[in-house]
Amino acid sequence: MVVDNGIDLAPVRERFLQGGTVGSGVRSMILNSWQRSVLLGLSPDQAELPYRPDVDTDVQLVRAADPVLDWLQNRFAGSRMNIGLADGEGTVLARRFGQPSLPRRLPPFQVDPGFVFAEHVAGTNGIGLALAERRLCRLYGAEHFAERSQGNACSAIPIRDLLSGRIEGVLSFGCPRTDATPVMDTLITQAARAIERRLLEQSSARERALLQAYLDARRGATVGAHLLDAAGIGVDEPALSGLNGRDRMIVREKAAELISAAQCGAVEVALCDGRRLTLLSQVVTGPGGTEGVAVEAVLHENGPQLLLTLPGRPFERDLAPPDTSVIPVPRHLLGVPSGQATTAPPITVRTPEQSHEQSVRSAPAPTTADGRLVLVGEPGVGTYAVAARRRLELLSEASARIGTTLDVRRTALELAEMAVPRLADHVAIDLPEAVLRGEEAADPRTGMVRAVSHGIRDDLPFYAVGERVDPRPATPQSRCLDREQAVLVPDLRVSTGWISQEPAHTERLVAEGVHSLIAVPLLARGVVLGIASFYRCQSPSPFDDDDRSLAQELATRAAICIDNARRYTREHTMVLALQRSLLPQRLPEQSALEIAHRYRPAEWEVGGDWFDVIPLSGTRVALIVGDVVGHGLHAAVTMARLRTAARNYAELDLAPDEVLTHLDNLVGRMDRDETACTTTGIIGATCLYAVYDPTSQRATVARAGHLPPALVHPDGSVTFPDLPAGPPLGLGGLPFESTDIPLPEGSELVLYTDGLVEDRGRDLDTSFELLRRALAHPDRAPDDTCRAILDTVAPEHPDDDIALLVARTHALDPGRIADWSLPADPGRVKDVRAAVIRRLADWGLDEVSFTAELLLSELVTNAVRYGSGPIDVRLIHDRTLICEVADTSSTAPHLRHAATYDEGGRGLFLVAQLAQAWGTRYTAEGKVIWAECALGAPSGGLPEATPTDMDWGDLAGLA
């Protein structure tokens, strides 16, 4: 016991009573009790306590406690100790004193039985606080609410019925605060345990009397007389030795159910080997008037071979021998000296006229048979046994049904569904918003929202799902967070802390019949995740401590699952954020295609699906979709590497089959690296790569193990082109093929990953038919098409990511394209220059004619000098002015810095300075060198240079 915590609580208490702020010097248990006392309207200077003059002190609790109280009185002889015993309502039943003269110096409420110390009438005190907190409580000096108790120290502890767990009373120690010592806690705990054991012994005595009454009834029967051992009730014989473990368990459970029914009846039990056993119950009255039930067993085959003799409670496992799960009847309980046999005749039992498995009937017609005693006990004890078994069944089922998903809200709902209606009538679960996002809540009291509200009635005025919940300090929910343990409130009508949360709201709940509450913190791995509140409204009985223990166990198991779901949510959110950041954030500007896209992650695990749109030279556009094998962070990172590589290969203007070949080699290298590091295993991917050219209205497509694209024709017909499948990326050594597909203007090319069409609930043909129907609307905008596809084709709960691209084609106006063909003759360069100037004037692009003239002159001169004819020149008027020069040579130009006295090497440097972009792409006939001039901006002009810096040889075509 803490006798001095170093803090003077008197001024703190006064500050609290005056409405001031209380610091950290007051224990949360005491502060909550103070707040409840204030809410009840109690006054600290209140002198009178309720008194019950008619209190009955001759009760079972007092009879069990009397010897223990006498022992305590002797233990504290000569001291100023006041020992009290109160019932479960806080009414004092007995007093003992260390000094015989002490009662003459104390006020009546500290001496006489009958005064009530419940918290709601007496404020913060030892007995009331022990009942409210349902555990050992210590108070010292100013921690008491009432002025009358300021000079005292007190310890109080509940006394429980060991069978039911119900609080039967409270044992309390009180003394002047200067006399308090830590040994008080040890003594009061030992004394309470002793009283509880004596209560249990009283039950044992009643059951022994019932057993004796049963045996006496057998001896009084008229059907012959035999030795007890000969009749089959062997005192030292293992019970039910002829049955396996499962059958013994079932027989014991059914016997306990018959006892709890408290009436004559029968139940038929099917054994594992096909035999049938009938259990019959009959009422037995002991010599003291105690009523109980005896259960006998009759085996329908091979005679009566079953025996289970228990001294009463099926809970007394500690009395069982270590090598058996049953409890034999000791000889001294039967009144039989050791080594002496007892006699008893066979008994007449009743069996049902019509019985079936696991059905209980009322008393049937009598027959004669040999029966064997299975169990004798009081109905209440049988009820406890049945309740205990049902609690175990509920916990066992909860292990399988809670945590079936990795969704925080769903896991919380599974907890509520398990508890309703077998434990509670309504369950409300509040979680901080941070937990719902997958994070840890810095303070679980802040940002709390109602995540689940589930019960047998939907019309109860509980907070709605999504509504903010801010528990006040005195509420049971706040107290359970302080203690990190379940808080039981048997009667909500007198729970001022709960009512103070929102008086009008809680009064409505009480009016609707809500009467009992258990508030449990959802605690996992030392982190508080939220609060689960279990309510009763339909069930007439309030919650008890066994219910509290069951709720705590359910909440603990659910909290682990919720924490797993929270951690998964955090990781899933991180991976999803990474995945989205690695996908295109905005599509590039281009004129060839009108594009819409969607990305939908898998419901549980993010995969490695990706897409990309890459503008190429000559107004062409590359479209790519891919799918990395696997899920999670590794798949997302692998996707990022492949997308980056694919973009780089595309920037080289490689053909689609060449791009896939390079990606295949890359995946192979990545796979070998991963295998060498023994990390995540095999890496694989599928991919589809398409390049659309609006000048020819054709697309070149190649795929590596990917699903074929869908082609929507301008007339609304939908086809899936039969393209060479190609191997998935990573197999290596196998070629890929490219195919040209005509795409008239207004066509739609739809690229997607397998998550769109693969669904466990339907076959692939059905999915393709749904996709065909969704696409058969050529007049719909691509964005609307994407929406329709996801609404009608995508699985409701996708197991894989979905990447979707819908591209509507546009054709480039032939009037915006100009081309010329000329032989490899330097004299023809000036003709091309003149033709280009005229065409640019026709297009209204005079502002870029000088730059374009320089660019084309340099490119054509290079083609004449270093390439081979014929030479093709093309101008494309798009978002930029594109200049292309094609020849039949495969030699690539290289940009370099020319030395001062070099006669060449400055031409490409000049092109790079004048052009917005330039590059080379290879064709089947040779190569194309291209350059782009920006439109709508001032021309870049020539770089500043001296005449010696200019490569006049490279500009010979300008003459």
PDB file of C-alpha atoms in Angstrom, residues 634-851:
ATOM      1  CA  HIS A 634       8.786  -6.078 -54.647  1.00  0.00           C
ATOM      2  CA  ALA A 635       6.353  -6.208 -57.571  1.00  0.00           C
ATOM      3  CA  ALA A 636       5.929  -2.419 -57.467  1.00  0.00           C
ATOM      4  CA  VAL A 637       9.686  -1.831 -57.505  1.00  0.00           C
ATOM      5  CA  THR A 638      10.167  -4.329 -60.323  1.00  0.00           C
ATOM      6  CA  MET A 639       7.407  -2.582 -62.252  1.00  0.00           C
ATOM      7  CA  ALA A 640       9.193   0.749 -61.838  1.00  0.00           C
ATOM      8  CA  ARG A 641      12.417  -0.689 -63.202  1.00  0.00           C
ATOM      9  CA  LEU A 642      10.663  -2.212 -66.211  1.00  0.00           C
ATOM     10  CA  ARG A 643       8.653   0.918 -66.967  1.00  0.00           C
ATOM     11  CA  THR A 644      11.792   3.062 -66.852  1.00  0.00           C
ATOM     12  CA  ALA A 645      13.625   0.646 -69.113  1.00  0.00           C
ATOM     13  CA  ALA A 646      10.705   0.432 -71.539  1.00  0.00           C
ATOM     14  CA  ARG A 647      10.556   4.217 -71.805  1.00  0.00           C
ATOM     15  CA  ASN A 648      14.284   4.392 -72.459  1.00  0.00           C
ATOM     16  CA  TYR A 649      14.106   1.717 -75.164  1.00  0.00           C
ATOM     17  CA  ALA A 650      11.132   3.527 -76.700  1.00  0.00           C
ATOM     18  CA  GLU A 651      13.087   6.793 -76.738  1.00  0.00           C
ATOM     19  CA  LEU A 652      15.655   4.995 -78.922  1.00  0.00           C
ATOM     20  CA  ASP A 653      12.897   4.590 -81.520  1.00  0.00           C
ATOM     21  CA  LEU A 654      13.311   0.827 -81.561  1.00  0.00           C
ATOM     22  CA  ALA A 655      10.700  -1.379 -83.179  1.00  0.00           C
ATOM     23  CA  PRO A 656       8.170  -3.008 -80.797  1.00  0.00           C
ATOM     24  CA  ASP A 657       9.711  -6.474 -81.129  1.00  0.00           C
ATOM     25  CA  GLU A 658      13.157  -5.042 -80.381  1.00  0.00           C
ATOM     26  CA  VAL A 659      11.849  -3.234 -77.316  1.00  0.00           C
ATOM     27  CA  LEU A 660      10.419  -6.506 -75.986  1.00  0.00           C
ATOM     28  CA  THR A 661      13.685  -8.287 -76.700  1.00  0.00           C
ATOM     29  CA  HIS A 662      15.614  -5.758 -74.637  1.00  0.00           C
ATOM     30  CA  LEU A 663      13.037  -5.996 -71.829  1.00  0.00           C
ATOM     31  CA  ASP A 664      13.282  -9.780 -71.932  1.00  0.00           C
ATOM     32  CA  ASN A 665      17.045  -9.579 -71.482  1.00  0.00           C
ATOM     33  CA  LEU A 666      16.629  -7.109 -68.631  1.00  0.00           C
ATOM     34  CA  VAL A 667      14.146  -9.324 -66.779  1.00  0.00           C
ATOM     35  CA  GLY A 668      16.478 -12.277 -67.222  1.00  0.00           C
ATOM     36  CA  ARG A 669      19.351 -10.336 -65.659  1.00  0.00           C
ATOM     37  CA  MET A 670      17.119  -9.126 -62.810  1.00  0.00           C
ATOM     38  CA  ASP A 671      15.973 -12.683 -62.170  1.00  0.00           C
ATOM     39  CA  ARG A 672      19.543 -13.967 -62.012  1.00  0.00           C
ATOM     40  CA  ASP A 673      20.502 -11.166 -59.636  1.00  0.00           C
ATOM     41  CA  GLU A 674      17.538 -11.864 -57.373  1.00  0.00           C
ATOM     42  CA  THR A 675      18.233 -15.598 -57.338  1.00  0.00           C
ATOM     43  CA  ALA A 676      21.880 -14.992 -56.470  1.00  0.00           C
ATOM     44  CA  CYS A 677      20.805 -12.819 -53.556  1.00  0.00           C
ATOM     45  CA  THR A 678      18.190 -15.437 -52.477  1.00  0.00           C
ATOM     46  CA  THR A 679      15.564 -12.739 -51.950  1.00  0.00           C
ATOM     47  CA  THR A 680      12.146 -13.171 -53.493  1.00  0.00           C
ATOM     48  CA  GLY A 681      12.554 -15.792 -56.201  1.00  0.00           C
ATOM     49  CA  ILE A 682      11.587 -15.811 -59.842  1.00  0.00           C
ATOM     50  CA  ILE A 683      10.792 -12.537 -61.631  1.00  0.00           C
ATOM     51  CA  GLY A 684       8.494 -12.555 -64.631  1.00  0.00           C
ATOM     52  CA  ALA A 685       6.244 -10.175 -66.519  1.00  0.00           C
ATOM     53  CA  THR A 686       3.958  -9.848 -69.510  1.00  0.00           C
ATOM     54  CA  CYS A 687       3.875  -6.840 -71.791  1.00  0.00           C
ATOM     55  CA  LEU A 688       2.127  -5.422 -74.855  1.00  0.00           C
ATOM     56  CA  TYR A 689       3.798  -2.653 -76.884  1.00  0.00           C
ATOM     57  CA  ALA A 690       2.098  -0.750 -79.704  1.00  0.00           C
ATOM     58  CA  VAL A 691       3.217   2.199 -81.850  1.00  0.00           C
ATOM     59  CA  TYR A 692       0.556   4.199 -83.710  1.00  0.00           C
ATOM     60  CA  ASP A 693       1.479   6.389 -86.694  1.00  0.00           C
ATOM     61  CA  PRO A 694      -1.231   8.951 -87.569  1.00  0.00           C
ATOM     62  CA  THR A 695       0.375   9.655 -90.954  1.00  0.00           C
ATOM     63  CA  SER A 696      -0.241   6.079 -92.130  1.00  0.00           C
ATOM     64  CA  GLN A 697      -3.113   5.234 -89.741  1.00  0.00           C
ATOM     65  CA  ARG A 698      -1.472   1.967 -88.770  1.00  0.00           C
ATOM     66  CA  ALA A 699      -0.295   0.496 -85.473  1.00  0.00           C
ATOM     67  CA  THR A 700       2.632  -1.859 -85.051  1.00  0.00           C
ATOM     68  CA  VAL A 701       1.991  -4.213 -82.133  1.00  0.00           C
ATOM     69  CA  ALA A 702       4.047  -6.882 -80.346  1.00  0.00           C
ATOM     70  CA  ARG A 703       3.252  -8.766 -77.173  1.00  0.00           C
ATOM     71  CA  ALA A 704       5.118 -10.912 -74.682  1.00  0.00           C
ATOM     72  CA  GLY A 705       2.659 -13.357 -73.131  1.00  0.00           C
ATOM     73  CA  HIS A 706       0.083 -10.600 -72.709  1.00  0.00           C
ATOM     74  CA  LEU A 707      -3.615 -10.642 -73.559  1.00  0.00           C
ATOM     75  CA  PRO A 708      -4.415  -9.267 -77.038  1.00  0.00           C
ATOM     76  CA  PRO A 709      -5.784  -5.729 -77.343  1.00  0.00           C
ATOM     77  CA  ALA A 710      -9.372  -4.960 -78.256  1.00  0.00           C
ATOM     78  CA  LEU A 711     -10.034  -3.047 -81.467  1.00  0.00           C
ATOM     79  CA  VAL A 712     -13.212  -0.988 -81.775  1.00  0.00           C
ATOM     80  CA  HIS A 713     -13.930  -0.117 -85.398  1.00  0.00           C
ATOM     81  CA  PRO A 714     -15.681   3.120 -86.365  1.00  0.00           C
ATOM     82  CA  ASP A 715     -18.881   1.167 -87.115  1.00  0.00           C
ATOM     83  CA  GLY A 716     -19.005  -0.187 -83.533  1.00  0.00           C
ATOM     84  CA  SER A 717     -17.812  -3.725 -84.212  1.00  0.00           C
ATOM     85  CA  VAL A 718     -15.281  -5.098 -81.720  1.00  0.00           C
ATOM     86  CA  THR A 719     -12.516  -7.553 -82.535  1.00  0.00           C
ATOM     87  CA  PHE A 720      -9.540  -9.020 -80.702  1.00  0.00           C
ATOM     88  CA  PRO A 721      -6.721  -9.188 -83.281  1.00  0.00           C
ATOM     89  CA  ASP A 722      -4.971 -12.516 -83.501  1.00  0.00           C
ATOM     90  CA  LEU A 723      -1.409 -11.472 -82.748  1.00  0.00           C
ATOM     91  CA  PRO A 724       1.608 -13.705 -82.130  1.00  0.00           C
ATOM     92  CA  ALA A 725       1.546 -14.255 -78.378  1.00  0.00           C
ATOM     93  CA  GLY A 726       5.268 -14.315 -77.731  1.00  0.00           C
ATOM     94  CA  PRO A 727       6.785 -15.717 -74.512  1.00  0.00           C
ATOM     95  CA  PRO A 728       6.514 -13.834 -71.211  1.00  0.00           C
ATOM     96  CA  LEU A 729       9.444 -11.619 -70.357  1.00  0.00           C
ATOM     97  CA  GLY A 730      12.255 -13.403 -68.601  1.00  0.00           C
ATOM     98  CA  LEU A 731      12.263 -16.741 -70.417  1.00  0.00           C
ATOM     99  CA  GLY A 732      14.994 -15.595 -72.810  1.00  0.00           C
ATOM    100  CA  GLY A 733      16.155 -16.961 -76.139  1.00  0.00           C
ATOM    101  CA  LEU A 734      12.786 -16.796 -77.929  1.00  0.00           C
ATOM    102  CA  PRO A 735      11.964 -14.183 -80.582  1.00  0.00           C
ATOM    103  CA  PHE A 736       9.113 -11.684 -80.601  1.00  0.00           C
ATOM    104  CA  GLU A 737       7.096 -10.675 -83.652  1.00  0.00           C
ATOM    105  CA  SER A 738       5.553  -7.358 -84.636  1.00  0.00           C
ATOM    106  CA  THR A 739       2.284  -7.081 -86.544  1.00  0.00           C
ATOM    107  CA  ASP A 740       0.849  -4.081 -88.395  1.00  0.00           C
ATOM    108  CA  ILE A 741      -2.829  -3.340 -87.770  1.00  0.00           C
ATOM    109  CA  PRO A 742      -4.771  -0.768 -89.826  1.00  0.00           C
ATOM    110  CA  LEU A 743      -6.540   1.763 -87.593  1.00  0.00           C
ATOM    111  CA  PRO A 744      -8.892   4.041 -89.512  1.00  0.00           C
ATOM    112  CA  GLU A 745      -9.591   7.409 -87.963  1.00  0.00           C
ATOM    113  CA  GLY A 746     -12.098   7.086 -85.112  1.00  0.00           C
ATOM    114  CA  SER A 747     -11.036   3.568 -84.172  1.00  0.00           C
ATOM    115  CA  GLU A 748     -10.283   2.682 -80.555  1.00  0.00           C
ATOM    116  CA  LEU A 749      -7.371   0.585 -79.405  1.00  0.00           C
ATOM    117  CA  VAL A 750      -7.958  -0.829 -75.898  1.00  0.00           C
ATOM    118  CA  LEU A 751      -5.055  -2.201 -73.899  1.00  0.00           C
ATOM    119  CA  TYR A 752      -5.568  -3.847 -70.481  1.00  0.00           C
ATOM    120  CA  THR A 753      -4.045  -6.246 -67.974  1.00  0.00           C
ATOM    121  CA  ASP A 754      -5.446  -9.618 -66.962  1.00  0.00           C
ATOM    122  CA  GLY A 755      -6.949  -8.312 -63.705  1.00  0.00           C
ATOM    123  CA  LEU A 756      -9.764  -6.835 -65.800  1.00  0.00           C
ATOM    124  CA  VAL A 757     -11.036 -10.101 -67.264  1.00  0.00           C
ATOM    125  CA  GLU A 758      -9.884 -12.768 -64.791  1.00  0.00           C
ATOM    126  CA  ASP A 759     -12.476 -13.488 -62.134  1.00  0.00           C
ATOM    127  CA  ARG A 760     -13.020 -16.611 -60.033  1.00  0.00           C
ATOM    128  CA  GLY A 761     -16.751 -16.386 -60.551  1.00  0.00           C
ATOM    129  CA  ARG A 762     -16.732 -16.563 -64.375  1.00  0.00           C
ATOM    130  CA  ASP A 763     -14.726 -17.969 -67.246  1.00  0.00           C
ATOM    131  CA  LEU A 764     -12.541 -15.954 -69.596  1.00  0.00           C
ATOM    132  CA  ASP A 765     -14.940 -16.190 -72.544  1.00  0.00           C
ATOM    133  CA  THR A 766     -17.691 -14.577 -70.485  1.00  0.00           C
ATOM    134  CA  SER A 767     -15.367 -11.748 -69.516  1.00  0.00           C
ATOM    135  CA  PHE A 768     -14.385 -11.102 -73.133  1.00  0.00           C
ATOM    136  CA  GLU A 769     -18.039 -11.044 -74.118  1.00  0.00           C
ATOM    137  CA  LEU A 770     -18.762  -8.490 -71.399  1.00  0.00           C
ATOM    138  CA  LEU A 771     -15.812  -6.442 -72.622  1.00  0.00           C
ATOM    139  CA  ARG A 772     -17.099  -6.648 -76.196  1.00  0.00           C
ATOM    140  CA  ARG A 773     -20.504  -5.323 -75.126  1.00  0.00           C
ATOM    141  CA  ALA A 774     -18.989  -2.511 -73.088  1.00  0.00           C
ATOM    142  CA  LEU A 775     -16.875  -1.391 -76.070  1.00  0.00           C
ATOM    143  CA  ALA A 776     -19.616  -1.514 -78.698  1.00  0.00           C
ATOM    144  CA  HIS A 777     -20.321   2.221 -78.394  1.00  0.00           C
ATOM    145  CA  PRO A 778     -17.986   4.052 -80.783  1.00  0.00           C
ATOM    146  CA  ASP A 779     -19.647   7.400 -80.172  1.00  0.00           C
ATOM    147  CA  ARG A 780     -18.717   7.379 -76.489  1.00  0.00           C
ATOM    148  CA  ALA A 781     -15.739   9.376 -75.202  1.00  0.00           C
ATOM    149  CA  PRO A 782     -12.722   7.284 -74.116  1.00  0.00           C
ATOM    150  CA  ASP A 783     -13.106   8.395 -70.515  1.00  0.00           C
ATOM    151  CA  ASP A 784     -16.712   7.221 -70.493  1.00  0.00           C
ATOM    152  CA  THR A 785     -15.591   3.974 -72.083  1.00  0.00           C
ATOM    153  CA  CYS A 786     -13.095   3.424 -69.252  1.00  0.00           C
ATOM    154  CA  ARG A 787     -15.815   4.012 -66.702  1.00  0.00           C
ATOM    155  CA  ALA A 788     -18.214   1.632 -68.427  1.00  0.00           C
ATOM    156  CA  ILE A 789     -15.568  -1.105 -68.660  1.00  0.00           C
ATOM    157  CA  LEU A 790     -14.758  -0.945 -64.951  1.00  0.00           C
ATOM    158  CA  ASP A 791     -18.444  -0.885 -64.031  1.00  0.00           C
ATOM    159  CA  THR A 792     -19.445  -3.891 -66.149  1.00  0.00           C
ATOM    160  CA  VAL A 793     -16.341  -6.030 -66.701  1.00  0.00           C
ATOM    161  CA  ALA A 794     -14.021  -5.544 -63.724  1.00  0.00           C
ATOM    162  CA  PRO A 795     -14.530  -7.976 -60.807  1.00  0.00           C
ATOM    163  CA  GLU A 796     -16.267  -6.526 -57.769  1.00  0.00           C
ATOM    164  CA  HIS A 797     -13.370  -7.618 -55.557  1.00  0.00           C
ATOM    165  CA  PRO A 798     -10.355  -7.813 -57.874  1.00  0.00           C
ATOM    166  CA  ASP A 799      -7.574 -10.177 -56.842  1.00  0.00           C
ATOM    167  CA  ASP A 800      -5.142  -8.474 -59.214  1.00  0.00           C
ATOM    168  CA  ASP A 801      -4.414  -4.951 -60.346  1.00  0.00           C
ATOM    169  CA  ILE A 802      -6.190  -3.502 -63.365  1.00  0.00           C
ATOM    170  CA  ALA A 803      -4.430  -1.206 -65.818  1.00  0.00           C
ATOM    171  CA  LEU A 804      -6.558   0.088 -68.683  1.00  0.00           C
ATOM    172  CA  LEU A 805      -5.799   2.304 -71.687  1.00  0.00           C
ATOM    173  CA  VAL A 806      -8.420   3.403 -74.221  1.00  0.00           C
ATOM    174  CA  ALA A 807      -6.940   5.265 -77.216  1.00  0.00           C
ATOM    175  CA  ARG A 808      -9.097   6.778 -79.992  1.00  0.00           C
ATOM    176  CA  THR A 809      -7.143   7.360 -83.173  1.00  0.00           C
ATOM    177  CA  HIS A 810      -6.831  10.583 -85.135  1.00  0.00           C
ATOM    178  CA  ALA A 811      -5.372  10.864 -88.623  1.00  0.00           C
ATOM    179  CA  LEU A 812      -2.996  13.636 -89.574  1.00  0.00           C
ATOM    180  CA  ASP A 813      -4.379  15.876 -92.317  1.00  0.00           C
ATOM    181  CA  PRO A 814      -2.476  15.053 -95.541  1.00  0.00           C
ATOM    182  CA  GLY A 815      -2.358  18.778 -96.240  1.00  0.00           C
ATOM    183  CA  ARG A 816      -0.067  19.170 -93.253  1.00  0.00           C
ATOM    184  CA  ILE A 817       2.469  16.729 -94.675  1.00  0.00           C
ATOM    185  CA  ALA A 818       4.951  17.574 -97.417  1.00  0.00           C
ATOM    186  CA  ASP A 819       7.579  15.195 -98.835  1.00  0.00           C
ATOM    187  CA  TRP A 820      10.151  15.221-101.606  1.00  0.00           C
ATOM    188  CA  SER A 821      12.438  12.583-103.044  1.00  0.00           C
ATOM    189  CA  LEU A 822      15.807  13.435-104.621  1.00  0.00           C
ATOM    190  CA  PRO A 823      18.967  11.625-105.646  1.00  0.00           C
ATOM    191  CA  ALA A 824      22.236  11.927-103.730  1.00  0.00           C
ATOM    192  CA  ASP A 825      23.262  15.039-105.665  1.00  0.00           C
ATOM    193  CA  PRO A 826      24.564  18.157-103.800  1.00  0.00           C
ATOM    194  CA  GLY A 827      23.133  20.340-106.527  1.00  0.00           C
ATOM    195  CA  ARG A 828      19.571  19.369-105.580  1.00  0.00           C
ATOM    196  CA  VAL A 829      19.869  20.796-102.069  1.00  0.00           C
ATOM    197  CA  LYS A 830      18.936  24.304-103.198  1.00  0.00           C
ATOM    198  CA  ASP A 831      15.791  22.941-104.878  1.00  0.00           C
ATOM    199  CA  VAL A 832      14.679  21.379-101.643  1.00  0.00           C
ATOM    200  CA  ARG A 833      15.382  24.616 -99.823  1.00  0.00           C
ATOM    201  CA  ALA A 834      13.183  26.572-102.174  1.00  0.00           C
ATOM    202  CA  ALA A 835      10.377  24.013-101.975  1.00  0.00           C
ATOM    203  CA  VAL A 836      10.501  24.019 -98.179  1.00  0.00           C
ATOM    204  CA  ILE A 837      10.322  27.840 -98.025  1.00  0.00           C
ATOM    205  CA  ARG A 838       7.278  27.844-100.295  1.00  0.00           C
ATOM    206  CA  ARG A 839       5.491  25.166 -98.270  1.00  0.00           C
ATOM    207  CA  LEU A 840       6.191  26.924 -94.982  1.00  0.00           C
ATOM    208  CA  ALA A 841       4.797  30.117 -96.469  1.00  0.00           C
ATOM    209  CA  ASP A 842       1.641  28.205 -97.454  1.00  0.00           C
ATOM    210  CA  TRP A 843       1.333  26.945 -93.841  1.00  0.00           C
ATOM    211  CA  GLY A 844       1.889  30.430 -92.430  1.00  0.00           C
ATOM    212  CA  LEU A 845       5.122  29.415 -90.729  1.00  0.00           C
ATOM    213  CA  ASP A 846       7.368  32.165 -92.046  1.00  0.00           C
ATOM    214  CA  GLU A 847       8.739  32.790 -88.537  1.00  0.00           C
ATOM    215  CA  VAL A 848      10.491  29.395 -88.504  1.00  0.00           C
ATOM    216  CA  SER A 849      11.444  29.240 -92.185  1.00  0.00           C
ATOM    217  CA  PHE A 850      15.029  30.394 -91.599  1.00  0.00           C
ATOM    218  CA  THR A 851      15.620  27.799 -88.865  1.00  0.00           C
TER     219      THR A 851
END
